[in-house]
Amino acid sequence: MFARNFFKGGTKVPHFKNTAECETVKMGVPEKVVIPMLQHVGAPCEPCVKKGDTVRVGQVIGNSDKYISSPIHSSVSGTVNDVAPMLFAGGIYVTAVEIKTDGKQEIYEGIKPPSFSNSKEFISAIRESGLVGLGGAGFPAHVKLSPPPDKKIDTLIINAAECEPYITSDYREIIENSWNVVSGINIIMEILGIENVLIGIEDNKPEAIKEMTRVAATDDRINVIKLKSRYPQGAEKMLIYATTGRKVPPGKLPADVGVIVMNVNSVSFISEYIKTGMPLIKKRVTVDGPSVKRPGNVEVLIGTPISEVFSFCGGFGIVPKKILMGGPMMGIAQYTLDTPVLKHTNALLAFDETTAVLPKEQACIRCGRCVRACPMNLLPLYLNNNSIRGNIEELNRYHVMDCIECGSCAYVCPAKINLVQSIRLGKAQVRQAAAKGGN
Ligand code: SF4
Ligand code: SF4
């Protein structure tokens, strides 16, 4: 079925889905893993292990009593080497647990399939699994699956748009594990009493559309929606509009328009977790970019240093100038190859000098292209100006916090202004002012 609606703005980006036909390959156990206590939106976890402790696969090593948070598990068996702060690319320090692996991959004795008979127990089991949005957002899944009681949810939307260039992790999940996807959908439908499921896939992935249509054919409550390929089609609000025609107002959530949106890998994980009880300890990562010798899709244990993942893919054929965690539109540039793979890492991209070059910024020519490209109806040029000036009042007046940092404005800007970095800085200024009790 074709989507009836199409969001305003966005941009056409080249796809570069070079690894679409690369079957997922399992990477072995590294010598050590480094597992940060913040791999999700919300409160960081407190480590519950110390230096010298022995840990096993699936054991909880970090937890929090805050609602918006998610427990963190060991992906390996071994001995805790260190518990210390680690500097991340965003400039924040996060406590991380370093584990020297023993290569035995002994499973923690508490691992068993969860039992639940109602939605409350199900949500609690999902929290215990450590699942966060696997599409890259990292929002705790148990929070997503617990809409306020006064919000009636009638539709579950499965996000398989994967609109960022290069990334093929969601695509491979559909090709390799489509029955798991359907089984995860069925569990959520049954437990939460949802009657309507829409699976959104961009029309540049005909094989994924064919496969999902085939496996969903027996259940007329599940429909595959063919979406036009346009970035950022996979952003939550755009996807909701494209699949249902419902508009989520600024400051509101999907539950306010009766929907829950889950990534395709996340629902597939739920199916596996219900069968095995093994929490989230591994992730499929697309490894690509002009510098990588053997691009592919790799199943990686969480906490594996990205240097090891690149080595597994043959290392660098051309010296990389820029390493991105995530896609080229929303990914975060890394300052070190010691950075570990996180729960929501969906891609590692390495660009050489030619492809990584940042064009020199020019003065704004007030062409308005950034405004036309913004899917959130914002005025990126004004956000940029007010961020530079530190004008909190104007940043709020132009709704800076509604920016989803999709990068469409910067992509189309002929003056090559670093709009997203500037807007991120503007948002940080607004948060800081709010914390101080300012505007
Ligand atoms: S696209 Fe760039 S040059 Fe054009 S108005 Fe926006 S910021 Fe200015
Ligand atoms: S202002 Fe924000 S939401 Fe709008 S195009 Fe730029 S990055 Fe995307």
Coordinates of N, CA and C and ligand atoms in Angstrom, one line a residue, residues 370 373-376 378 380 383 402-410 420 423, ligand 2:
C370 N 17.0 26.7 3.4 CA 17.0 26.0 4.7 C 15.6 26.0 5.2
A373 N 13.6 23.4 3.4 CA 14.0 22.1 3.7 C 13.6 21.6 5.1
C374 N 13.3 22.5 6.0 CA 13.1 22.1 7.4 C 11.7 21.4 7.5
P375 N 11.7 20.1 7.9 CA 10.5 19.4 8.1 C 9.7 19.8 9.3
M376 N 10.3 20.6 10.2 CA 9.7 21.0 11.4 C 9.1 22.4 11.3
L378 N 10.7 25.2 10.9 CA 11.5 26.2 11.6 C 12.2 27.1 10.7
P380 N 15.8 28.0 10.2 CA 17.2 27.7 10.6 C 18.1 28.9 10.6
L383 N 17.6 30.8 13.7 CA 18.1 30.0 14.8 C 19.7 30.1 14.9
D402 N 12.3 22.6 19.2 CA 11.6 21.7 18.3 C 12.5 21.1 17.2
C403 N 13.7 21.6 17.1 CA 14.6 21.1 16.0 C 15.0 19.6 16.3
I404 N 14.8 18.8 15.3 CA 15.1 17.3 15.5 C 16.6 17.0 15.0
E405 N 17.3 18.0 14.7 CA 18.7 17.9 14.3 C 18.9 17.0 13.1
C406 N 18.0 17.1 12.2 CA 18.0 16.1 11.0 C 19.1 16.5 10.0
G407 N 19.5 17.8 10.0 CA 20.6 18.2 9.1 C 20.1 18.6 7.7
S408 N 18.8 18.6 7.4 CA 18.4 18.9 6.1 C 18.7 20.3 5.7
C409 N 18.6 21.2 6.7 CA 18.9 22.7 6.4 C 20.4 22.8 6.0
A410 N 21.3 22.2 6.8 CA 22.7 22.4 6.4 C 23.1 21.7 5.1
V420 N 23.5 22.9 11.8 CA 23.1 22.0 12.9 C 24.0 22.2 14.1
I423 N 22.8 25.2 15.8 CA 21.5 25.1 16.5 C 21.6 24.2 17.7
Ligands
SF4_2 S1 16.3 23.4 11.8 FE1 16.5 21.4 12.7 S2 14.7 20.2 12.1 FE2 14.9 22.0 10.8 S3 16.1 21.2 9.0 FE3 17.6 22.1 10.4 S4 18.3 20.4 11.7 FE4 16.3 19.7 10.7

